[in-house]
mmCIF file of C-alpha atoms in Angstrom:
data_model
loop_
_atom_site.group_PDB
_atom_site.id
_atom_site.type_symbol
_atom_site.label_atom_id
_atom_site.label_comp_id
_atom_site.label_asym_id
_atom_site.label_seq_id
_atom_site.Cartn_x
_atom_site.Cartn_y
_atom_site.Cartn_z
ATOM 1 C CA UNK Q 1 0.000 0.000 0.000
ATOM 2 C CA UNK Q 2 2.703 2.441 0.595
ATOM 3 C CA UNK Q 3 3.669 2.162 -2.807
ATOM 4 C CA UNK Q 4 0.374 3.576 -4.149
ATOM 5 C CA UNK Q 5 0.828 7.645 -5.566
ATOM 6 C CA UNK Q 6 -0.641 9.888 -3.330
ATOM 7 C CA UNK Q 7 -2.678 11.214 -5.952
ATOM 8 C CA UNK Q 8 -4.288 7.920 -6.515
ATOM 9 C CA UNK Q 9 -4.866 7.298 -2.679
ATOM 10 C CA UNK Q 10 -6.003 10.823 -2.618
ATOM 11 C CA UNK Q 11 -8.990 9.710 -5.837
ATOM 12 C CA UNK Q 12 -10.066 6.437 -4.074
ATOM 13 C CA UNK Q 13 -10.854 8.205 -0.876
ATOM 14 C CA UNK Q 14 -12.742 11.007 -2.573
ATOM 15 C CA UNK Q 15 -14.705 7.804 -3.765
ATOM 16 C CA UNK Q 16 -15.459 7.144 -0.192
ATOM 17 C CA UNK Q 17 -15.589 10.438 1.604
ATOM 18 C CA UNK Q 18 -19.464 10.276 1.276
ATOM 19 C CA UNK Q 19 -21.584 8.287 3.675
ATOM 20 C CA UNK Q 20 -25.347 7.124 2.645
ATOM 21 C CA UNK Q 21 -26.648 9.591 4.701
ATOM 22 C CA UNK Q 22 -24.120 12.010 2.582
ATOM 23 C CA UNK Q 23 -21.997 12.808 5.785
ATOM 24 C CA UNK Q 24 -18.370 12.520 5.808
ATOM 25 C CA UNK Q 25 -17.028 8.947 6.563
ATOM 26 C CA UNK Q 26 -14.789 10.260 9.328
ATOM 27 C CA UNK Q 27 -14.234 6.443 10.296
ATOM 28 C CA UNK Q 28 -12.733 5.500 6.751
ATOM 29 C CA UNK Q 29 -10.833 8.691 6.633
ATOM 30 C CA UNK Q 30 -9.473 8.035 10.408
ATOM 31 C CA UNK Q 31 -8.421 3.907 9.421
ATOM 32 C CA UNK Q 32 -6.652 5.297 6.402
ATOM 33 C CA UNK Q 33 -4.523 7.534 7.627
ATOM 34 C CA UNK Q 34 -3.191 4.905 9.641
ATOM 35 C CA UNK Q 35 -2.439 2.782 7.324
ATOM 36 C CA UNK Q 36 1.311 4.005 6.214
ATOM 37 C CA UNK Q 37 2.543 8.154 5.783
ATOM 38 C CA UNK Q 38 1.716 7.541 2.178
ATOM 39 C CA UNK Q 39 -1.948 7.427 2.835
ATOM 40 C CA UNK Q 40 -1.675 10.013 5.953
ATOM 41 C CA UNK Q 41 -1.487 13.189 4.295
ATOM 42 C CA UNK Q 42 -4.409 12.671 1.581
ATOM 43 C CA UNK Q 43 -6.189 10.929 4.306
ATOM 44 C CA UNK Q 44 -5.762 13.941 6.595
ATOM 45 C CA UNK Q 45 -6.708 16.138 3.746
ATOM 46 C CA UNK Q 46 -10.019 15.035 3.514
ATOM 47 C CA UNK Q 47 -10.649 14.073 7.417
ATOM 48 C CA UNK Q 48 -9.982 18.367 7.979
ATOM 49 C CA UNK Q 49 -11.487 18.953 4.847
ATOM 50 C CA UNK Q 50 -14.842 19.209 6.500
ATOM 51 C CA UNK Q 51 -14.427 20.837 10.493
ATOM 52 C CA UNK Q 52 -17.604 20.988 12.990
ATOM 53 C CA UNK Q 53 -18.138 21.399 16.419
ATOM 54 C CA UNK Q 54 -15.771 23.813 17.546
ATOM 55 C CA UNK Q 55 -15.432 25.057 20.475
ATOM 56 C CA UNK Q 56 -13.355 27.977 22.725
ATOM 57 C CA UNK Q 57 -11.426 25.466 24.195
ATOM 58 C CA UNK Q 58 -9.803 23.716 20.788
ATOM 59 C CA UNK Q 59 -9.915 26.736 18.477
ATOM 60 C CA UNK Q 60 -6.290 27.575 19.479
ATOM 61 C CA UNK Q 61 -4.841 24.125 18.622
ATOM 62 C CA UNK Q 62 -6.889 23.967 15.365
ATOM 63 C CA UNK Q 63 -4.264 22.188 12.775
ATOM 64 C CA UNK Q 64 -4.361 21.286 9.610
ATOM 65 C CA UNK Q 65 -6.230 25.280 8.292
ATOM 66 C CA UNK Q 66 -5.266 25.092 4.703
ATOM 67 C CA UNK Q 67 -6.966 21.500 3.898
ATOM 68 C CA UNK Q 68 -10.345 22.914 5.906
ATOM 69 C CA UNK Q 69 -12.892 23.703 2.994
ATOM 70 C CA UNK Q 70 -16.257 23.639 5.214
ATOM 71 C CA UNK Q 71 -16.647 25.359 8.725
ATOM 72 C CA UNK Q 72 -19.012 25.084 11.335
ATOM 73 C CA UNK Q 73 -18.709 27.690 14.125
ATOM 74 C CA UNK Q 74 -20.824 29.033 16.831
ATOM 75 C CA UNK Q 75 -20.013 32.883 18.369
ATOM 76 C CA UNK Q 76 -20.884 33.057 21.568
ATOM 77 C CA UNK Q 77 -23.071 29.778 22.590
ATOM 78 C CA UNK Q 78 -23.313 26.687 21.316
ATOM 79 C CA UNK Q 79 -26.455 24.315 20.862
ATOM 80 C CA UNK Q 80 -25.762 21.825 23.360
ATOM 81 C CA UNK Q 81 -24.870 24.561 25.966
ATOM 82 C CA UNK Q 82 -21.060 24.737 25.127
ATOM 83 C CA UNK Q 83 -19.101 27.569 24.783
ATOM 84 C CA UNK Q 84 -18.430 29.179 21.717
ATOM 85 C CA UNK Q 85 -16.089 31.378 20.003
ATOM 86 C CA UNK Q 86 -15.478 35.138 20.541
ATOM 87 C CA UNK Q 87 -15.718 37.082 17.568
ATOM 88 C CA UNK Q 88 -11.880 37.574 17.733
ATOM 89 C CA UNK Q 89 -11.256 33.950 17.780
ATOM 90 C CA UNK Q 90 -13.332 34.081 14.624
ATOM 91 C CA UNK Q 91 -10.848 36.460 12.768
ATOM 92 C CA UNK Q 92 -8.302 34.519 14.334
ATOM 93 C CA UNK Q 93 -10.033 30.914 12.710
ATOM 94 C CA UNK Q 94 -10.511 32.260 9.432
ATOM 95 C CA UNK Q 95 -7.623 33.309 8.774
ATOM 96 C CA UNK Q 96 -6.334 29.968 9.638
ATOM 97 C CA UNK Q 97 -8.251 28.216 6.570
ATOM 98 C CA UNK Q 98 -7.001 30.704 3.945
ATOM 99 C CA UNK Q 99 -9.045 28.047 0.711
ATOM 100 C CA UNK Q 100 -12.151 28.304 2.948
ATOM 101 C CA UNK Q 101 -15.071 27.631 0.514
ATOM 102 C CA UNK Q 102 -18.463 27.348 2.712
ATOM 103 C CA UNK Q 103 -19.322 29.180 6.103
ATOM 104 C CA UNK Q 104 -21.877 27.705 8.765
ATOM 105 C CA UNK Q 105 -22.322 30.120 11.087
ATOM 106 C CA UNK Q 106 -24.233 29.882 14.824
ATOM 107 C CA UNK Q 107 -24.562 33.484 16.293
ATOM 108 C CA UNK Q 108 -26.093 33.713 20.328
ATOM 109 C CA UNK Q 109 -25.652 36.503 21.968
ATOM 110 C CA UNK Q 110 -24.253 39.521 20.063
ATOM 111 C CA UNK Q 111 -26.349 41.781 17.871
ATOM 112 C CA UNK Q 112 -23.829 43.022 15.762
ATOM 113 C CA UNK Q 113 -20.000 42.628 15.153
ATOM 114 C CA UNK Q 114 -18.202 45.755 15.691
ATOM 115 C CA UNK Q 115 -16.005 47.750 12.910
ATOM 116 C CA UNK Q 116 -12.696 46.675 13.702
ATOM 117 C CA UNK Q 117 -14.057 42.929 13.080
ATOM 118 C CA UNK Q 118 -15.988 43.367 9.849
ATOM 119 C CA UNK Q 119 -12.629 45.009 8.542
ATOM 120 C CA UNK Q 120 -10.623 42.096 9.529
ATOM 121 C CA UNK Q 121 -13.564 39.472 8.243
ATOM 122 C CA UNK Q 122 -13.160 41.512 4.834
ATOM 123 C CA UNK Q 123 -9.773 40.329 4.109
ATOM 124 C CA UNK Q 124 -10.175 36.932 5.189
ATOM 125 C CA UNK Q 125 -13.619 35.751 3.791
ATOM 126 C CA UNK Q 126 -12.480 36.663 0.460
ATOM 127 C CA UNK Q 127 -12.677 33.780 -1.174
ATOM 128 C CA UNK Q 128 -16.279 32.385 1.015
ATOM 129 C CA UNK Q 129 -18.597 31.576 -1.657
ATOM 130 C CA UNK Q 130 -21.308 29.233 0.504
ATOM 131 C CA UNK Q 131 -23.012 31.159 3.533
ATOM 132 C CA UNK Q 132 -25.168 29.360 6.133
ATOM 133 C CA UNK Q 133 -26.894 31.837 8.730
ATOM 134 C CA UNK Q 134 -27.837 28.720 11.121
ATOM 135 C CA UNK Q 135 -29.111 31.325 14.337
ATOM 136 C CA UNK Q 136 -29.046 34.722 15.151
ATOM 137 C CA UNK Q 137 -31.321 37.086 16.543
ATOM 138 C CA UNK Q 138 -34.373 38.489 14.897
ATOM 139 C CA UNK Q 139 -33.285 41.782 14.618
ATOM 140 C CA UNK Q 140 -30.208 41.702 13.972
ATOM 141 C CA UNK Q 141 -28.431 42.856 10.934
ATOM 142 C CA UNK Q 142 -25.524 40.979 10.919
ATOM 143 C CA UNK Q 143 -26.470 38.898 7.925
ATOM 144 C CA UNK Q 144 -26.730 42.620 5.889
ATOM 145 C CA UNK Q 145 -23.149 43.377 7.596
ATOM 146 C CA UNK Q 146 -21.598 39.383 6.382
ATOM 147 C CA UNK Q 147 -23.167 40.295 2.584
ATOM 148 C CA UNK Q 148 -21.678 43.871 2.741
ATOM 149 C CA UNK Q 149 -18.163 42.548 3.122
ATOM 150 C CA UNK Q 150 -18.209 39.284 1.396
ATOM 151 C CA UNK Q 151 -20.298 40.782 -1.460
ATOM 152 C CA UNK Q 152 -18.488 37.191 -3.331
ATOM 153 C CA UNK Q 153 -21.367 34.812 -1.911
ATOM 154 C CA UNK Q 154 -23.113 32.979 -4.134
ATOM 155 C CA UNK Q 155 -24.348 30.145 -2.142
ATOM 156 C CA UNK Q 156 -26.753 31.319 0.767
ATOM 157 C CA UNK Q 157 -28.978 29.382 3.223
ATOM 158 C CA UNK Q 158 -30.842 31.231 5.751
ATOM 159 C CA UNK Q 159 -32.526 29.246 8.594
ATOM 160 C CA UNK Q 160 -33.612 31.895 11.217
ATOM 161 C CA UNK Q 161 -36.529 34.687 10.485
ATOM 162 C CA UNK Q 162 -34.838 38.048 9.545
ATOM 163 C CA UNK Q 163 -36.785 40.893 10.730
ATOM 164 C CA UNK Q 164 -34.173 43.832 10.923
ATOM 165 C CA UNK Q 165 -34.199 46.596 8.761
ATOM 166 C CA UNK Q 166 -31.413 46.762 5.886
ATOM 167 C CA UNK Q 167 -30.764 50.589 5.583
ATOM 168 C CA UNK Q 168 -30.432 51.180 9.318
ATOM 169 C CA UNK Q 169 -27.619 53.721 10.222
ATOM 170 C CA UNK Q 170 -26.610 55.690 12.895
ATOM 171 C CA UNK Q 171 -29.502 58.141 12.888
ATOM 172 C CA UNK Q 172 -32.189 55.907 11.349
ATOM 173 C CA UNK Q 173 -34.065 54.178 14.071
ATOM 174 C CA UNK Q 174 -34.008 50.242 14.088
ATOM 175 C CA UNK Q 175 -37.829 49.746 13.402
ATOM 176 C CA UNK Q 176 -38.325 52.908 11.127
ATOM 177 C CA UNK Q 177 -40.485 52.395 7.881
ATOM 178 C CA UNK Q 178 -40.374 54.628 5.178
ATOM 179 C CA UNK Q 179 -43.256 54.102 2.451
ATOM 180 C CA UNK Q 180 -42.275 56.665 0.211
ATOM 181 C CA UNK Q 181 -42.203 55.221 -3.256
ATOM 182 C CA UNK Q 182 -38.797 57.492 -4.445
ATOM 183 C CA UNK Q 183 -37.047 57.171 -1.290
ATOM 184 C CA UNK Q 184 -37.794 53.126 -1.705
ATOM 185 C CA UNK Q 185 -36.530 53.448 -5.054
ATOM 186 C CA UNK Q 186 -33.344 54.038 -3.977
ATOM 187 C CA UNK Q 187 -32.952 52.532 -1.162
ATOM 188 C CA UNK Q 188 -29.338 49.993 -2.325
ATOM 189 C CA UNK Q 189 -29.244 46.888 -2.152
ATOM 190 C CA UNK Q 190 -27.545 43.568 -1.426
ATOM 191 C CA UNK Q 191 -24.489 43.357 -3.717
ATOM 192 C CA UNK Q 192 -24.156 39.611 -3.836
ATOM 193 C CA UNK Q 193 -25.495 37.907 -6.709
ATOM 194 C CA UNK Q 194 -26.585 34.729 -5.753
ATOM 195 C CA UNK Q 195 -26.887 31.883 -7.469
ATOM 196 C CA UNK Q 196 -28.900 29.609 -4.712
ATOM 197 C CA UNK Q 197 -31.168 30.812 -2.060
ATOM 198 C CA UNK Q 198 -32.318 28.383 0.550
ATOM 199 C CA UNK Q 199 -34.660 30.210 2.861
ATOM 200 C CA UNK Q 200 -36.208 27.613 6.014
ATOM 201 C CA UNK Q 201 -38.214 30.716 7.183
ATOM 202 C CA UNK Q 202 -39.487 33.957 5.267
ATOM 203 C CA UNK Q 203 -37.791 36.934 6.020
ATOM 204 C CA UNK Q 204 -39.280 40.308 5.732
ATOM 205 C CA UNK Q 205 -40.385 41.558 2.257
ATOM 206 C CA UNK Q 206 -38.229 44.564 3.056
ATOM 207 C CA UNK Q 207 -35.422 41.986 3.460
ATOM 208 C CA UNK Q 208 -36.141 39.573 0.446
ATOM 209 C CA UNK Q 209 -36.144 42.800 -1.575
ATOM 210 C CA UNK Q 210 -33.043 43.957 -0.459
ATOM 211 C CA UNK Q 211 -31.650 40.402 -0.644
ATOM 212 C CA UNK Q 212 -31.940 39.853 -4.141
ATOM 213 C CA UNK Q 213 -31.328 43.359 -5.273
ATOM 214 C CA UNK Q 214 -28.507 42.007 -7.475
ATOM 215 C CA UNK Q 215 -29.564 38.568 -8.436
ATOM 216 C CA UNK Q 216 -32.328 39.251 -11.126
ATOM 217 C CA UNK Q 217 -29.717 37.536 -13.536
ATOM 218 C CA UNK Q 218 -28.364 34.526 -11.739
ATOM 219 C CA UNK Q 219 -30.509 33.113 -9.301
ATOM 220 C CA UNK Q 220 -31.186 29.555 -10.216
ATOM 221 C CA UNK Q 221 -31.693 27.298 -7.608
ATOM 222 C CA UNK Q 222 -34.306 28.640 -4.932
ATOM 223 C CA UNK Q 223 -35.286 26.388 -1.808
ATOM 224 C CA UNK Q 224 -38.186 27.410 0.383
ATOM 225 C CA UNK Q 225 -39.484 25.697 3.321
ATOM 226 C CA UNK Q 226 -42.338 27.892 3.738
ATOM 227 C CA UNK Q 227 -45.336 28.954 1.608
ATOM 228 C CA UNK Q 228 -44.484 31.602 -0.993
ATOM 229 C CA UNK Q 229 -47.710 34.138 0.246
ATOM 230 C CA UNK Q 230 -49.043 36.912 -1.714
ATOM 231 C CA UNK Q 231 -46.460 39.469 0.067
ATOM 232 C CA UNK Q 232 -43.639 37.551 -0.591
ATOM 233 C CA UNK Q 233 -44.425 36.482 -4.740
ATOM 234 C CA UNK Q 234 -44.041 39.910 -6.128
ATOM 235 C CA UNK Q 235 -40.713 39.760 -5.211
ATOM 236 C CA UNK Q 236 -39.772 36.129 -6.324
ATOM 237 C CA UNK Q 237 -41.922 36.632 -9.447
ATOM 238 C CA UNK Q 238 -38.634 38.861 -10.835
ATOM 239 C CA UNK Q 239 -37.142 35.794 -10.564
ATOM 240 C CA UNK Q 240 -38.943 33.202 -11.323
ATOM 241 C CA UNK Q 241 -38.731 32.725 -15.147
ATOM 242 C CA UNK Q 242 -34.530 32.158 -15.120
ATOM 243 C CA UNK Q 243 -34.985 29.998 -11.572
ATOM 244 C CA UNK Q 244 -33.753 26.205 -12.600
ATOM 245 C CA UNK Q 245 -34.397 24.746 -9.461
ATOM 246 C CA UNK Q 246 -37.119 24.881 -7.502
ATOM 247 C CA UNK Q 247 -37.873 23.132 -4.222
ATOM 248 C CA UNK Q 248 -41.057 23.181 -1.645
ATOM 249 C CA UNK Q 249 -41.787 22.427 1.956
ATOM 250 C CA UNK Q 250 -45.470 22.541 1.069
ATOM 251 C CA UNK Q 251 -47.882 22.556 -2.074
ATOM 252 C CA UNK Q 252 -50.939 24.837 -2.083
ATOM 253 C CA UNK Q 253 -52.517 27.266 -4.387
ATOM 254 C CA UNK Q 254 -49.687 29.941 -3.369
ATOM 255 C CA UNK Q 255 -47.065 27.791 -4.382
ATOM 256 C CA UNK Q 256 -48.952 26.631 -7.945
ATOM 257 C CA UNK Q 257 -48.980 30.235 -8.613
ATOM 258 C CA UNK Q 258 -44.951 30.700 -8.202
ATOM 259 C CA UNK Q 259 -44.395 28.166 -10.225
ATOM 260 C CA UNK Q 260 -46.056 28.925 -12.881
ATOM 261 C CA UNK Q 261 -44.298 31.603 -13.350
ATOM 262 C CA UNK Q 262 -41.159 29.491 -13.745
ATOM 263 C CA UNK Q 263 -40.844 29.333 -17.437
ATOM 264 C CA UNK Q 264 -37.551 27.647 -17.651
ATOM 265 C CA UNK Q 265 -37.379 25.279 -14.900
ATOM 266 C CA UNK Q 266 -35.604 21.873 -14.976
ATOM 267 C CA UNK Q 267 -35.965 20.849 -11.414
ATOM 268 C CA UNK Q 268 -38.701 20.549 -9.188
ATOM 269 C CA UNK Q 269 -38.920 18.945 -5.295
ATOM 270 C CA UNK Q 270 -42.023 18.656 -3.632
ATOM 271 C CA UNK Q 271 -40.972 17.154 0.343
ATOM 272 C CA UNK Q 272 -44.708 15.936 0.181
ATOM 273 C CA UNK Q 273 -47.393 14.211 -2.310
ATOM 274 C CA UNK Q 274 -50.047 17.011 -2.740
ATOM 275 C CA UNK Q 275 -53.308 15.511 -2.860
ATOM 276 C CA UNK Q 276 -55.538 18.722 -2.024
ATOM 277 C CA UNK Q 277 -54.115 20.818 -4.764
ATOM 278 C CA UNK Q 278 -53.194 19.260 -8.299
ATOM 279 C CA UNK Q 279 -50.189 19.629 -9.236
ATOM 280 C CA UNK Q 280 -49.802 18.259 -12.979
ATOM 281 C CA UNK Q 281 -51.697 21.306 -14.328
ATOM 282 C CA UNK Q 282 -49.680 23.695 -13.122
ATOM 283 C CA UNK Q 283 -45.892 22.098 -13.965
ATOM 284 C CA UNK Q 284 -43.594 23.786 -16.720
ATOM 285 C CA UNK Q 285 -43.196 21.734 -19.535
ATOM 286 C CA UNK Q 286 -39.312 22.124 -18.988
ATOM 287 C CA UNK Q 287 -38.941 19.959 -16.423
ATOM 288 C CA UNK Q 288 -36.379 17.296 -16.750
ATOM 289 C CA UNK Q 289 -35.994 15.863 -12.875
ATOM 290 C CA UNK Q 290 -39.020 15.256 -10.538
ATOM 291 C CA UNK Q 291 -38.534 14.233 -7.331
ATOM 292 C CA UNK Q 292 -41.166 13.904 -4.544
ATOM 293 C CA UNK Q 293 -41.169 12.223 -0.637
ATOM 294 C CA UNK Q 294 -43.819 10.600 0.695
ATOM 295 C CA UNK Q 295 -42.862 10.881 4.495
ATOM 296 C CA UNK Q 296 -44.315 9.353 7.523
ATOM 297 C CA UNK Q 297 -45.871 12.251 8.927
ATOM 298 C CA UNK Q 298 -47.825 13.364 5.941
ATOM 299 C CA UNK Q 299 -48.059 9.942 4.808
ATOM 300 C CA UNK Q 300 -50.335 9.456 1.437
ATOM 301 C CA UNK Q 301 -51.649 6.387 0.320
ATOM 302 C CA UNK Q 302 -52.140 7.620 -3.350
ATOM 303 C CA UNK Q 303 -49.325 8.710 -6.198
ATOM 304 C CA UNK Q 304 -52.205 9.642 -8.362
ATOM 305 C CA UNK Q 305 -50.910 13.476 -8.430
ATOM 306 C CA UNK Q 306 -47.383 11.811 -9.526
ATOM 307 C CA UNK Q 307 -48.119 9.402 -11.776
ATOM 308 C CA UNK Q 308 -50.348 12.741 -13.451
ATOM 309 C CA UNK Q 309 -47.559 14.743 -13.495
ATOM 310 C CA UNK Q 310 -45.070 12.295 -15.204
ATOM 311 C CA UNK Q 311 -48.422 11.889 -18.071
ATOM 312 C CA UNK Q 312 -47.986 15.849 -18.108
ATOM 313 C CA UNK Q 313 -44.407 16.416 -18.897
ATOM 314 C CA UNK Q 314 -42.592 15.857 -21.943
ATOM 315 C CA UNK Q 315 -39.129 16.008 -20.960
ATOM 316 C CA UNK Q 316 -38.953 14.401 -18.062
ATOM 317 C CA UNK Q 317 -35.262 12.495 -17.928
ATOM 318 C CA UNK Q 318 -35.543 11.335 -14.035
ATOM 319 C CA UNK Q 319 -37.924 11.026 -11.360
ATOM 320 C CA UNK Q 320 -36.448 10.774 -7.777
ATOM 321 C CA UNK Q 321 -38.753 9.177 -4.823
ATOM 322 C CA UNK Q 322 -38.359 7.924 -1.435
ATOM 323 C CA UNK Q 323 -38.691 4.199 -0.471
ATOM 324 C CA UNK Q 324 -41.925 4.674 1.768
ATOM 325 C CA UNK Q 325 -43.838 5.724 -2.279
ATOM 326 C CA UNK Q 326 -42.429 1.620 -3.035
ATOM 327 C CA UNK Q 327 -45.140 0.442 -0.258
ATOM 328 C CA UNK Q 328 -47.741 1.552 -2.525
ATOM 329 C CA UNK Q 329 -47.327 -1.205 -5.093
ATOM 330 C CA UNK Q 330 -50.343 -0.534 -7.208
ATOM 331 C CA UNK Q 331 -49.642 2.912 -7.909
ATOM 332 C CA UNK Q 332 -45.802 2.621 -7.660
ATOM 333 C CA UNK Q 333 -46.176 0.026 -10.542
ATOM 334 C CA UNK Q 334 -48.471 2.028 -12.885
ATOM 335 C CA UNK Q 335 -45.542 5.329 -11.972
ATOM 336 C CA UNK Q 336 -42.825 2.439 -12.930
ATOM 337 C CA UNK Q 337 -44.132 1.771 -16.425
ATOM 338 C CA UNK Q 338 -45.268 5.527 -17.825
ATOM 339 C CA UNK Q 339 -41.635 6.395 -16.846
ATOM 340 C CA UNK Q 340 -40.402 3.086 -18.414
ATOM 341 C CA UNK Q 341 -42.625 3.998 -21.434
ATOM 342 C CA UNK Q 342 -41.551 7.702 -21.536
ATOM 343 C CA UNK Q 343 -37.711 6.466 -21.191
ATOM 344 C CA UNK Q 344 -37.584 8.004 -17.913
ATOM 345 C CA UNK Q 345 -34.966 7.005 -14.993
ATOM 346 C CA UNK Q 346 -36.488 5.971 -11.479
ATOM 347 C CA UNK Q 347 -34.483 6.365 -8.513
ATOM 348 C CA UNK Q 348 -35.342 5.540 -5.234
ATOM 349 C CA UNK Q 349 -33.425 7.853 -2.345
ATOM 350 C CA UNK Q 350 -32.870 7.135 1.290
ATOM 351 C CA UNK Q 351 -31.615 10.723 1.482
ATOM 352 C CA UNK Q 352 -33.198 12.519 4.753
ATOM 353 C CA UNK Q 353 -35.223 15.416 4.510
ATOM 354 C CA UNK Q 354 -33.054 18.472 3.837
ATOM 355 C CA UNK Q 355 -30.123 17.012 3.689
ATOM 356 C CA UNK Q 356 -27.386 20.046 3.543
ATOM 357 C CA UNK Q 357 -26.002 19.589 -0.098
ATOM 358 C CA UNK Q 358 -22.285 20.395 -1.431
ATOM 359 C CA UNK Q 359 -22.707 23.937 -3.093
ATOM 360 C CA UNK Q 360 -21.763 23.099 -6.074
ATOM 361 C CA UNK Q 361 -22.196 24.839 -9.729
ATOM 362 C CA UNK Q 362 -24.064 21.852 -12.179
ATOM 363 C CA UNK Q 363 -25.198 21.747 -16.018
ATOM 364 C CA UNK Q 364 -28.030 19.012 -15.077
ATOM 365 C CA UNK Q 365 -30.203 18.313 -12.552
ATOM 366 C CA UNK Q 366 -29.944 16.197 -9.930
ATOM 367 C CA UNK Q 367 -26.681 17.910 -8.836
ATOM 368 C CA UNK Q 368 -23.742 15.663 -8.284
ATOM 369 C CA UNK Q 369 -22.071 15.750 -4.866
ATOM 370 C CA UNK Q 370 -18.162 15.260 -5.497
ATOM 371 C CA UNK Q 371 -15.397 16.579 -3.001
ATOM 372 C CA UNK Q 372 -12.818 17.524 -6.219
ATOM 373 C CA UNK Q 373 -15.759 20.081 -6.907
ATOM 374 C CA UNK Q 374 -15.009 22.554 -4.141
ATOM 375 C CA UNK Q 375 -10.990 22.672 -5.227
ATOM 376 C CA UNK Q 376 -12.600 22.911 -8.775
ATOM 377 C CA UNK Q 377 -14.399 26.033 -7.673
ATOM 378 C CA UNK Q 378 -11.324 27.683 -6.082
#
C-alpha cells in the first residue's frame, strides 16, 4: 500500500468520503490515515477537509487550516450549551483556513460585530462563496453586515426569520419604515449575486427585496421551506422565469402560482405528495428531474398526483422518490411503467429530509455531490 501515488490514494478516498446519509465517513478517513505516511497526508486532507463542532477550548490548537474547505462555528453559545467562540477567535479561525469555501455560522448573543471585526472578516472571507446563517437574533443585521463585506457569496442558506431593517444607520431608528415610493426606489441593495437561495423561514419583504437586489440575472436554484404568500411572490416573481431549481416544503394554491411563473425550470422537489391541490396542471413543460417524498408524517396512500404529473411532462429524464412511495405497489407500478414507457430514470433515495447539499455549480439536474468540486471552484 505504501507504494500507491498519493494522488491515486487521494482519488479512491474522494470515492469514499461520502456516507449514505451524505456525511463525511470520518471512520474510513481516520483507518486510512493509519495505514502508512503515504496514505496520511491525503487521508488527513479530507478528514480536515470538513471541520464541525468547535469550540473555545480547541480553536487555538486547530491544525491542519489550509486543507479545511467547510466550517461550522458558533459565536458566543453553542447548541448543546457549550461555549463558543469570541468574535476575535473568529478572525483569528478564518484566517487559519485561507481556501475556505463554505461558512456555517451559529450566532447567540451579540447583535452586531463591531467595525474593527468586519474590517478584519473583509480580508479573510475573500474567497467564502457558501453562507449558512444557522441562528441569530431576529433583529439583527448581521447577515446585511456578512453580505456587505463578502459581497463574493453565491451560495446562501438562511434558517432563522430576519426581521431587521437593511438601511439602518446611525440616525435611522431600528424599526423605522419609510413608504415613500422614491425614497424606496433608492434605497441599495444587497451586492451579492446569488446563485442559490435556501430560505427555512421567510424573512421580511423589506429583506427579500433587499436580498436579491442584485440577483435578477443569476438566481437559479431557490429552496423554500415555507409557503411563498401573496407578500412575498411579487418579489420572487422577478425571478422566477430564469430559476432552474425549484424546491417546496409545502404545495398549495400559493405555491402553484410561483411556479407557474417558472418558465424555464428543470428541477422541481415537492418534500410531500399534494393531494388537495393538483399539481400536474400547473408544472412547466421544462422539467427534466421530478422528485417527490412521501414521508411518515404526511403519509399518502395515493401517487395519483405523480403518476399525473409524469403523463404531463414531456421532458422528463428522471424522477427521484423515497422508499416509503415503493409500499404503494399498485400505484408505484403504474408510476414504474409511464416512466419506463416515456424512457424516464427511477431512482429511489434514502436521502433525509433536507439534507445540507455540497454547493456546487451543475449543467443538469440532480446535482452531483463530489469533493474535487469545491478545489474545482477555487
Amino acid at each position: 500500500m505504501s507504494f500507491v501515488p498519493p494522488e491515486l490514494v487521494l482519488c479512491i478516498l474522494e470515492h469514499g468520503y461520502y456516507t449514505s446519509l451524505r456525511t463525511p465517513n470520518y471512520t474510513l478517513l481516520k483507518a486510512a490515515a493509519l495505514v502508512c505516511k503515504t496514505w496520511s497526508g491525503p487521508a488527513q486532507t479530507l478528514l480536515f477537509r470538513c471541520a464541525t463542532k468547535l469550540e473555545q477550548h480547541n480553536i487555538s490548537i486547530f491544525p491542519l487550516g489550509e486543507c479545511v474547505r467547510i466550517l461550522e462555528i458558533s459565536i458566543g453559545g453553542t447548541s448543546n450549551g457549550g461555549l463558543g467562540c469570541s468574535a476575535d477567535d473568529f478572525v483569528i479561525l478564518l484566517q487559519a483556513c485561507p481556501q475556505l469555501y463554505e461558512l456555517a455560522l451559529s450566532i447567540t448573543g451579540l447583535h452586531e460585530f463591531e467595525e474593527e471585526i468586519l474590517q478584519k472578516l473583509g480580508d479573510v472571507g475573500r474567497k467564502l462563496k457558501a453562507l449558512t446563517l444557522v441562528q441569530c437574533g431576529l433583529q439583527s443585521p448581521i447577515l446585511f453586515q456578512l453580505l456587505k463585506i463578502w459581497n463574493n457569496i453565491q451560495f446562501l442558506k438562511i434558517e432563522k426569520e430576519i426581521a431587521a431593517w437593511p438601511w439602518r444607520t446611525a440616525t435611522t431608528p431600528v424599526l423605522r419604515r419609510n413608504t415613500d415610493a422614491e425614497e424606496l426606489a433608492h434605497r441599495p441593495g444587497a451586492e451579492v449575486c446569488l446563485y442559490e437561495l435556501a430560505l427555512s423561514r421567510f424573512p421580511t419583504p423589506d429583506v427579500l427585496t433587499w436580498l436579491l437586489e442584485s440577483s435578477a440575472d443569476s438566481l437559479r436554484i431557490l429552496e423554500l421551506r415555507d409557503i411563498p404568500g401573496p407578500t412575498h411572490r411579487p418579489i420572487l416573481s422577478l425571478h422566477a422565469p430564469r430559476l432552474r431549481s425549484l424546491r417546496l416544503g409545502y404545495y398549495n394554491i400559493y405555491s402553484a402560482a410561483l411556479l407557474r411563473m417558472c418558465t424555464a425550470l428543470e428541477e422541481l422537489v415537492i418534500y410531500h405528495v399534494p393531494t388537495h391541490f393538483p399539481l400536474a396542471p400547473d408544472l412547466p413543460p421544462t422539467i427534466e428531474h421530478l422528485s417527490f417524498r412521501n414521508p411518515n408524517h404526511v403519509y399518502r396512500n395515493t401517487l395519483q398526483p405523480i403518476i399525473e404529473a409524469v403523463d404531463a411532462l414531456p421532458s422528463l429524464k428522471v424522477l427521484t422518490c423515497d422508499k416509503n412511495a415503493e409500499q404503494l405497489v399498485g400505484d408505484y407500478e403504474i408510476l414504474k411503467a409511464k416512466c419506463r414507457m416515456k424512457g424516464t430514470e427511477v431512482i429511489v433515495s434514502d436521502i433525509p429530509f433536507w439534507v445540507y447539499e455540497d454547493p456546487v455549480k451543475v449543467h443538469r439536474f440532480p446535482r452531483t455531490r463530489s469533493v474535487s468540486n469545491f478545489d474545482a471552484m477555487l
